CSV table of C-alpha atoms in Angstrom, one decimal:
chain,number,residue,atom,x,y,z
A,518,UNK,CA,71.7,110.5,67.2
A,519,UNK,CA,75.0,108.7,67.1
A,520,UNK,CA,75.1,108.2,70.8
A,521,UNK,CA,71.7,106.8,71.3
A,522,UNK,CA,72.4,104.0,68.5
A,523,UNK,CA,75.2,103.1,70.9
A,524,UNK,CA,73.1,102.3,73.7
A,525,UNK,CA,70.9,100.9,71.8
A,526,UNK,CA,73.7,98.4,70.5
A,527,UNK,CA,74.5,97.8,73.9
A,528,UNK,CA,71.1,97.0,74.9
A,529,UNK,CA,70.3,94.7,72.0
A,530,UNK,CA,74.4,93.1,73.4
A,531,UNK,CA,73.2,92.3,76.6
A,532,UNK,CA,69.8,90.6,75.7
A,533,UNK,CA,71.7,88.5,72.8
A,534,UNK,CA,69.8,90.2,70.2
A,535,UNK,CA,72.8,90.2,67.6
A,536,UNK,CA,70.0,90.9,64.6
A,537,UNK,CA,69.1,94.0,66.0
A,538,UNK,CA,72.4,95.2,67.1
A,539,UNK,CA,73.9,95.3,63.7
A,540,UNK,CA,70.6,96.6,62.0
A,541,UNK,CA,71.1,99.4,64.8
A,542,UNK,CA,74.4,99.9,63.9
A,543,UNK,CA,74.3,99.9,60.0
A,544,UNK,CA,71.3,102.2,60.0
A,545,UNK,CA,74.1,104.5,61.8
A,546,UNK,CA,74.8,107.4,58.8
A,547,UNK,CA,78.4,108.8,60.8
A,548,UNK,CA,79.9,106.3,62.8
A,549,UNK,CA,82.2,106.7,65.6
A,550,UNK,CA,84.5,104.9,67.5
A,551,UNK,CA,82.4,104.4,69.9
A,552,UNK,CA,80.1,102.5,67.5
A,553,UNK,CA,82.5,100.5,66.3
A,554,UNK,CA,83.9,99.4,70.2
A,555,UNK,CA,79.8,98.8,70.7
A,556,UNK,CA,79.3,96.6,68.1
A,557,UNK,CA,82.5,94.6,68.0
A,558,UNK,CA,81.9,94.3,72.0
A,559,UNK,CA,78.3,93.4,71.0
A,560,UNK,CA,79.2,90.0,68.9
A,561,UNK,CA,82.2,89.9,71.7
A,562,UNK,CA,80.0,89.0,74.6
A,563,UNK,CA,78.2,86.8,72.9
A,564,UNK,CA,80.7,84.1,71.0
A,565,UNK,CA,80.5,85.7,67.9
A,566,UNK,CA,84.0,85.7,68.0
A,567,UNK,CA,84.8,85.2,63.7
A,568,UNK,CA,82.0,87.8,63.1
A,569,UNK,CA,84.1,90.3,65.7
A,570,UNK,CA,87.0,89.7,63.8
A,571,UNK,CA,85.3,90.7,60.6
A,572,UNK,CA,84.4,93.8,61.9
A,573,UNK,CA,87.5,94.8,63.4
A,574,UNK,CA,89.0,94.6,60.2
A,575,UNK,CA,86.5,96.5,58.6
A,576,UNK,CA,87.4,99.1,60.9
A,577,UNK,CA,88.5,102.4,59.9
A,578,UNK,CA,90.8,103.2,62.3
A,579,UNK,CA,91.5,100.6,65.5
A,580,UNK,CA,91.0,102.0,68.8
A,581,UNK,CA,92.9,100.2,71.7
A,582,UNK,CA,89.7,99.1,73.0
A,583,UNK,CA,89.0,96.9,70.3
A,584,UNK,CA,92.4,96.1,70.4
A,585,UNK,CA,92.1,94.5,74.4
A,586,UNK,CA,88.9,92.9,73.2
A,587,UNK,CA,90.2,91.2,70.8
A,588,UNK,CA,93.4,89.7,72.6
A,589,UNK,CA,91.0,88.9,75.5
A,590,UNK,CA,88.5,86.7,73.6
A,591,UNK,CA,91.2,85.0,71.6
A,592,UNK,CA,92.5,84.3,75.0
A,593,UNK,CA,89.6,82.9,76.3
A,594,UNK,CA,88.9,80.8,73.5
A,595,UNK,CA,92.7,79.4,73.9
A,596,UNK,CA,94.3,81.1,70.9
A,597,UNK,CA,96.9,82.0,72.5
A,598,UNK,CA,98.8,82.7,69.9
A,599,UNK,CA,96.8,84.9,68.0
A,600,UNK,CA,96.5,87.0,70.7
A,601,UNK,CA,100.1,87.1,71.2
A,602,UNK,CA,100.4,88.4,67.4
A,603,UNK,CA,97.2,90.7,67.9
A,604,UNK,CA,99.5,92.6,70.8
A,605,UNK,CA,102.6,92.5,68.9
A,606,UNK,CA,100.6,94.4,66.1
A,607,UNK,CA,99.3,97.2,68.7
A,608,UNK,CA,100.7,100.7,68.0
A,609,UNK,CA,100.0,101.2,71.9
A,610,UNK,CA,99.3,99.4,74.9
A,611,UNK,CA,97.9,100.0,78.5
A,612,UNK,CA,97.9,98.1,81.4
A,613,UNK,CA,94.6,95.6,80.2
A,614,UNK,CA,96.7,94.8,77.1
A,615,UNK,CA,99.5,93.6,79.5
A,616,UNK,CA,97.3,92.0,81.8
A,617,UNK,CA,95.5,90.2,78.9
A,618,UNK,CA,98.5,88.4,77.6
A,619,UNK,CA,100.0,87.9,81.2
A,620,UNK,CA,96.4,86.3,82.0
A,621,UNK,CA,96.9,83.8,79.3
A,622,UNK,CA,100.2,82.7,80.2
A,623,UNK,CA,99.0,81.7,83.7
A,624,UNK,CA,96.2,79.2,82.1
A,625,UNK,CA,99.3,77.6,80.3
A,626,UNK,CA,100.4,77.5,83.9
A,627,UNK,CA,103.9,78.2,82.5
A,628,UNK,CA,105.1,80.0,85.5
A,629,UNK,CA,107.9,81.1,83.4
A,630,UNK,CA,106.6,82.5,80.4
A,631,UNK,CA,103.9,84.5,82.8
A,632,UNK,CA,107.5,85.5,84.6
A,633,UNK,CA,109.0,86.8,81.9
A,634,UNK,CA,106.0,88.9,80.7
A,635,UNK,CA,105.4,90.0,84.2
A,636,UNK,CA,109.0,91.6,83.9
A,637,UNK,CA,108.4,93.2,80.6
A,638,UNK,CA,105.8,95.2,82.2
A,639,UNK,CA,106.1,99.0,81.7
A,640,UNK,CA,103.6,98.8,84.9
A,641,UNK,CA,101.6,96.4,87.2
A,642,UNK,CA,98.5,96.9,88.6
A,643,UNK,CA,96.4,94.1,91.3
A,644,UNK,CA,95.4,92.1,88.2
A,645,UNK,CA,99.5,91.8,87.5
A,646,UNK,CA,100.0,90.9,90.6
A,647,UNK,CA,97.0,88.7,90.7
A,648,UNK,CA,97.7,86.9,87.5
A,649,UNK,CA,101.6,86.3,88.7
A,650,UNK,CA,100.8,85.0,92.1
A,651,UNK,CA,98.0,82.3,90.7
A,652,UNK,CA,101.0,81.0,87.2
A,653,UNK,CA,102.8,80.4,90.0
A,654,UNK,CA,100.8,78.2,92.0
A,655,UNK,CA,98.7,76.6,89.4
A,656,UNK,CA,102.7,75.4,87.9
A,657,UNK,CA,103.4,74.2,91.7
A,658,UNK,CA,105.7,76.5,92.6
A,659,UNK,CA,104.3,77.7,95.9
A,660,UNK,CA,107.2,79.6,97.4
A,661,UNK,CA,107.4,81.3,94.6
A,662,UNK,CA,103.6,82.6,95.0
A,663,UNK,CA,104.4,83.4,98.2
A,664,UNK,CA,107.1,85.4,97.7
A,665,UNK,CA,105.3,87.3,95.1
A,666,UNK,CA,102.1,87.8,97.4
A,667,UNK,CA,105.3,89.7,100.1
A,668,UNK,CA,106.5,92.0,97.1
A,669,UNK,CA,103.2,93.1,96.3
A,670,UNK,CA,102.3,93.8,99.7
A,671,UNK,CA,105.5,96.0,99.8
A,672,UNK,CA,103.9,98.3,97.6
A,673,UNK,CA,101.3,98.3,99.0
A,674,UNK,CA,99.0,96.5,96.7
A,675,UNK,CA,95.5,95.7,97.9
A,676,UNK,CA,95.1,91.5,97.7
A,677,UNK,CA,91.4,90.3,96.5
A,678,UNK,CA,89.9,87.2,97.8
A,679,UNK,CA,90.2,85.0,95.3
A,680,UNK,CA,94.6,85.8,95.3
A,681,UNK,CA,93.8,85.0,99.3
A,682,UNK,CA,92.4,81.2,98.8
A,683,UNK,CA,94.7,80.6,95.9
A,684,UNK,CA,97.7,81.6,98.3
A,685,UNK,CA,96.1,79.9,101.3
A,686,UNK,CA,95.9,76.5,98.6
A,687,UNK,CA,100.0,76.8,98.4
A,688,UNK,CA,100.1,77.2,102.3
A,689,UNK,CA,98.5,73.9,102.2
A,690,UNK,CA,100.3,72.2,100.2
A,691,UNK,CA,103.7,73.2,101.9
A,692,UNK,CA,101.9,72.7,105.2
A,693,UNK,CA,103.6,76.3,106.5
A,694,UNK,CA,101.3,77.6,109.1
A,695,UNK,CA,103.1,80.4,110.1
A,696,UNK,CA,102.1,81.6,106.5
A,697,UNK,CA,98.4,80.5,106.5
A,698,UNK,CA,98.3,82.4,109.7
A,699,UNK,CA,99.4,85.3,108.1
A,700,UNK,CA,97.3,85.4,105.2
A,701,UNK,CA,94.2,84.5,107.6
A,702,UNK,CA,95.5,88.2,109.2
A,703,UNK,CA,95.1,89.8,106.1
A,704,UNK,CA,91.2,89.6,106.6
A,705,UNK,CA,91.6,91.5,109.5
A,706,UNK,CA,94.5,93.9,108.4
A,707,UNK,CA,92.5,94.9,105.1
A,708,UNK,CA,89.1,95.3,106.7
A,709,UNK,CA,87.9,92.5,104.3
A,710,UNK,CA,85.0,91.7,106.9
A,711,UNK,CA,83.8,87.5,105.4
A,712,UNK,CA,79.9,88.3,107.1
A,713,UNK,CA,79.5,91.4,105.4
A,714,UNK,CA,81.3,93.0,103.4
A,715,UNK,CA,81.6,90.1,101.0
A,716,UNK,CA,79.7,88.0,98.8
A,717,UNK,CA,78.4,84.3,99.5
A,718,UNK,CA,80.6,82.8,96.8
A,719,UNK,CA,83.5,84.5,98.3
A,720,UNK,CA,82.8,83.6,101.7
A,721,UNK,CA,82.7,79.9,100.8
A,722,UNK,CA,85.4,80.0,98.8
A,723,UNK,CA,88.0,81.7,101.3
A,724,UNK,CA,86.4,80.2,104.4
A,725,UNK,CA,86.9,77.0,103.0
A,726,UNK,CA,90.5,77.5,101.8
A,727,UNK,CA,91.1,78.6,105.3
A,728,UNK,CA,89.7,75.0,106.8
A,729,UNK,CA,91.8,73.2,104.5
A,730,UNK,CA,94.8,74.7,105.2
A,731,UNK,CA,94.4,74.8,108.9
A,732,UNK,CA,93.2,70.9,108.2
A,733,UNK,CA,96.2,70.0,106.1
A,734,UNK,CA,99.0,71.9,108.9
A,735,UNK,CA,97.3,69.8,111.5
A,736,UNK,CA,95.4,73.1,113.2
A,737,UNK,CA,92.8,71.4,113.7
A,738,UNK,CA,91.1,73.8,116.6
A,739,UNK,CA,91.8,76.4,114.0
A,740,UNK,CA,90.0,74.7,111.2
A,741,UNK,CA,86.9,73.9,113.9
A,742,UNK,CA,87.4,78.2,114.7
A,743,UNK,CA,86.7,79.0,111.0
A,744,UNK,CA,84.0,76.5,110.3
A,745,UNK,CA,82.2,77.6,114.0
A,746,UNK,CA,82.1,81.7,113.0
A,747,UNK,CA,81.3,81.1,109.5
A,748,UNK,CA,77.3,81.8,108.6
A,749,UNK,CA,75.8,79.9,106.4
A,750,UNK,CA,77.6,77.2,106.1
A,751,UNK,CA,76.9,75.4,103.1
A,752,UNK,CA,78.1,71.6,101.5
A,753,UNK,CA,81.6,72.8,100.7
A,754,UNK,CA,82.2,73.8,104.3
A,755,UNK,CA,80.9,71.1,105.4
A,756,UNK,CA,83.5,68.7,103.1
A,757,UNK,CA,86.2,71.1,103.6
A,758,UNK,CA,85.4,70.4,107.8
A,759,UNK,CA,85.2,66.9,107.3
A,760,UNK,CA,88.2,66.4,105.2
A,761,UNK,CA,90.1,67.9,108.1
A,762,UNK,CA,89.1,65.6,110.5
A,763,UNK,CA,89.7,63.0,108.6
A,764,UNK,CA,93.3,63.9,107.3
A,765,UNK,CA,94.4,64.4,111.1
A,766,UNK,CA,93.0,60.9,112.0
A,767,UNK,CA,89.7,62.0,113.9
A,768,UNK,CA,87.3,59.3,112.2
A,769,UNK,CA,84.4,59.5,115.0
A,770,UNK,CA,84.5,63.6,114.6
A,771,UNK,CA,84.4,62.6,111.2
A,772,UNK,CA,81.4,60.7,111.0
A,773,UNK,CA,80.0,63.1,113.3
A,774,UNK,CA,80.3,66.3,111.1
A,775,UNK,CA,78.8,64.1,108.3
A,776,UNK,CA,75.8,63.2,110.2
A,777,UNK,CA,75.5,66.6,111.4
A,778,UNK,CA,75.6,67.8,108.2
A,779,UNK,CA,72.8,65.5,107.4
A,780,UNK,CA,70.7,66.3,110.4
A,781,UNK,CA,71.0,70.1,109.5
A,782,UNK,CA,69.1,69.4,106.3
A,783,UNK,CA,72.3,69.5,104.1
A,784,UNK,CA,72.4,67.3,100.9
A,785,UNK,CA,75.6,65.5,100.8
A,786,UNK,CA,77.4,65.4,97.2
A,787,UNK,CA,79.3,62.8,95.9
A,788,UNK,CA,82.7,65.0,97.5
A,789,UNK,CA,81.5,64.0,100.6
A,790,UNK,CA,81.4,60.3,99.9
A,791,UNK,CA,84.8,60.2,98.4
A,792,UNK,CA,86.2,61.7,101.6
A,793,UNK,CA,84.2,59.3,103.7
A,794,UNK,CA,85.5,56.7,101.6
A,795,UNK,CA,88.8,57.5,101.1
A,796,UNK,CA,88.6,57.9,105.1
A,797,UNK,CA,87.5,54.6,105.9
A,798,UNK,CA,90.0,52.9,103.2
A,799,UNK,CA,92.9,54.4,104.9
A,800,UNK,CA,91.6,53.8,108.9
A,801,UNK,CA,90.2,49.9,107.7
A,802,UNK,CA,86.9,50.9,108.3
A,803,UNK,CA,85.6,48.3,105.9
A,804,UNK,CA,81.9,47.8,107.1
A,805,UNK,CA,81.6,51.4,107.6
A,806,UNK,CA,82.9,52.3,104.4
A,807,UNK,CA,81.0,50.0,102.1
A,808,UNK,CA,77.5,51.1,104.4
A,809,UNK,CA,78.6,54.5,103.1
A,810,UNK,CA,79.1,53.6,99.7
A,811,UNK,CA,75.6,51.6,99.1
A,812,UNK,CA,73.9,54.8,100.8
A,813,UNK,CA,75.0,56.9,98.0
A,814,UNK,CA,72.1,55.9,96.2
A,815,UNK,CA,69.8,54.1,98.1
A,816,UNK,CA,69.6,57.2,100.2
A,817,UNK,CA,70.9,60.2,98.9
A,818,UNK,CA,70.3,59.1,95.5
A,819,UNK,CA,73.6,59.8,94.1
A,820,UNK,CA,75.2,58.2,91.8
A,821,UNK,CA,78.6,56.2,92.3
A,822,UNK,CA,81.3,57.5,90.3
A,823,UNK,CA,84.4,55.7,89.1
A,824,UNK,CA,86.6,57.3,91.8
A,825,UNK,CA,83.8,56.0,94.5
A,826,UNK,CA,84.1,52.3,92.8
A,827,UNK,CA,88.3,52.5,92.6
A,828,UNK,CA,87.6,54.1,96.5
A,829,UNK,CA,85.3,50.8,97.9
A,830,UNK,CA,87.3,47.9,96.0
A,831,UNK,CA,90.5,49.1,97.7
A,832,UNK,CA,89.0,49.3,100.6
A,833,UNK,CA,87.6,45.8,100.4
A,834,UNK,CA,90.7,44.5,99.1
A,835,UNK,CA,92.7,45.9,101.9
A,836,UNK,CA,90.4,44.0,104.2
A,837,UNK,CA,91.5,40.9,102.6
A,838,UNK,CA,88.1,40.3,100.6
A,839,UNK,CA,89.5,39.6,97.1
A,840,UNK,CA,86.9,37.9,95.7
A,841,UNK,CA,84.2,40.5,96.5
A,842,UNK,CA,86.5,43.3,95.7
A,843,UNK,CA,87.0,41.6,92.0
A,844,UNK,CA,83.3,40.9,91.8
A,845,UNK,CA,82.8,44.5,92.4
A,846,UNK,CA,85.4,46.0,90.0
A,847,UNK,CA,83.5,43.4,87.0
A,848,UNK,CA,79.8,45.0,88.4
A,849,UNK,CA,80.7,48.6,88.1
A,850,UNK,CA,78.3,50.2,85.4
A,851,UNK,CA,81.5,51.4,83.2
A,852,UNK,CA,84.6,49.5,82.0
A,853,UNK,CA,87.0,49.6,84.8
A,854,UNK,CA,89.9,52.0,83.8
A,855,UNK,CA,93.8,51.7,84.6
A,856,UNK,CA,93.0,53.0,88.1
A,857,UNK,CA,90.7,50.4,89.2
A,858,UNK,CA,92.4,47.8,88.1
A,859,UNK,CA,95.3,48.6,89.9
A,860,UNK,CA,93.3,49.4,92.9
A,861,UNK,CA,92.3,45.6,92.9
A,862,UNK,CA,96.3,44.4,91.8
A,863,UNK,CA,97.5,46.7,95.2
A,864,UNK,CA,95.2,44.7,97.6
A,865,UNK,CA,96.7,41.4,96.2
């Protein structure tokens, strides 16, 4: 039975167990489309991606399936080009064929190209619309995501999450709160309840997109409002709320959250040193700062990185302390790169 072989394919896909797949599939005596699109997927989803190229050109007759697998693993193995020449070879396309070449063009974060294609588009579903909004602001050009993120709402496109904290990243950076507000409305428009109607990962990720941005416009109440409803907050909120605070000047809140944080049974990660330290640089908290950095490991037992190092000899150097700042930068456990040593010349 032709169709039980094919679930059988797929089973022996998902557990990895190539061998078996393509025994399954040669002991097939008629084989169908669908046998071909199971085992192709089958080496697909698992690297194979040379093997999977064999076999579609073994096939007897290309189905567009195999067609938008192909392009898509090309593209996520950066052969961008082949996959460009695999859709230019398609006797048909649909919209994942489009949104598999439109998807590559935003990880060259060539906000034109991803334009261009965008406008070639015989149709555009969310992904489109998705895939535009985040070429745009991965290439910088916030406005631009922006203005993409108002046209699609004019059609009355649903946004996901993830389009939400990307376009809450470019509010951010342009520091336009009238915008971050109204992407923060969005939750409430769309019904896309954070406690429960969304994952974990999700909820981090939005919830702390919304702290930065209220954190880099200078909303800092807002920022506080988020971080206060959010449930289970986790490290990243807990950076993301510190980094606020510290951006807008509030070093004792600062510290605060961070010991909070501690308190609460958190572990801190070494993204909550580099804001501390970055902090304490800027405010010529040198004491403070270089307690911070020798805690890393003595009692978090984290280990300094070469931004942490770059972080405490500018601090130290800012203070006036040359000599222990240079005795630092010749002690760190790696060769000092360009950064560092310019850390140490801007103190002089």
């Amino acid at each position: 039975n032709v169709r039980t072989c094919n679930i059988v394919v797929t089973a022996y896909a998902k557990e990895g167990q190539l061998l078996h797949a393509w025994r399954t599939f040669v002991d097939i005596p008629h084989r169908d489309e669908t046998a071909w699109n199971c085992i192709i997927q089958a080496f697909v989803t698992n690297g194979e991606l040379r093997k999977a190229e064999k076999l579609f050109a073994m096939m007897p007759e290309h189905t567009i399936l195999c067609w938008n697998a192909m392009i898509v693993t090309n593209m996520q193995s950066g052969n961008l080009e082949k996959s460009a020449a695999l859709f230019k070879r398609m006797p048909h396309r649909d919209i994942i064929s489009w949104n598999a070449l439109l998807t590559g063009d935003t990880r060259d974060s060539c906000f034109i190209s991803a334009r261009k294609m965008f406008g070639r588009m015989p149709m555009w579903s969310i992904a489109s619309w998705n895939a535009l909004i985040t070429a745009y602001a991965k290439s910088g050009q916030d406005r631009l995501a922006l203005g993409a993120f108002h046209s699609m709402q004019l059609q009355g496109i649903r946004e996901e999450m993830e389009t939400l904290a990307i376009l809450l990243g470019s509010c951010a950076s342009l520091t336009d709160l009238s915008q971050g507000k109204l992407i923060h409305s969005c939750f409430n428009v769309r019904h896309l309840n954070l406690r429960l109607q969304t994952k974990k990962h999700s909820r981090t990720m939005v919830s702390s997109a919304l702290i930065n941005m209220y954190g880099r416009c200078g909303a800092i109440r807002d920022a506080q409002n988020v971080f206060e409803t959010t449930q289970d907050a986790n490290a990243v909120l807990w950076n993301a709320m510190l980094a606020a605070f510290a951006a807008n000047g509030h070093f004792a809140k600062a510290t605060s959250v961070f010991w909070d944080m501690v308190f609460q049974g958190l572990h801190p990660t070494t993204s909550t040193f580099s804001i501390l330290l970055s902090m304490c640089s800027h405010a010529g908290l040198w004491s403070e700062g270089y307690t911070y950095f020798l805690s890393m490991k003595s009692d978090f037992h984290l280990q300094p990185s070469e931004d942490h190092f770059v972080c405490v000899v500018d601090l130290i150097g800012r203070s006036g302390w040359l000599g222990a700042a240079e005795e630092l930068l010749q002690s760190m456990p790696f060769e000092p790169g360009e950064v560092a040593r310019l850390a140490l010349l801007g103190a002089c």
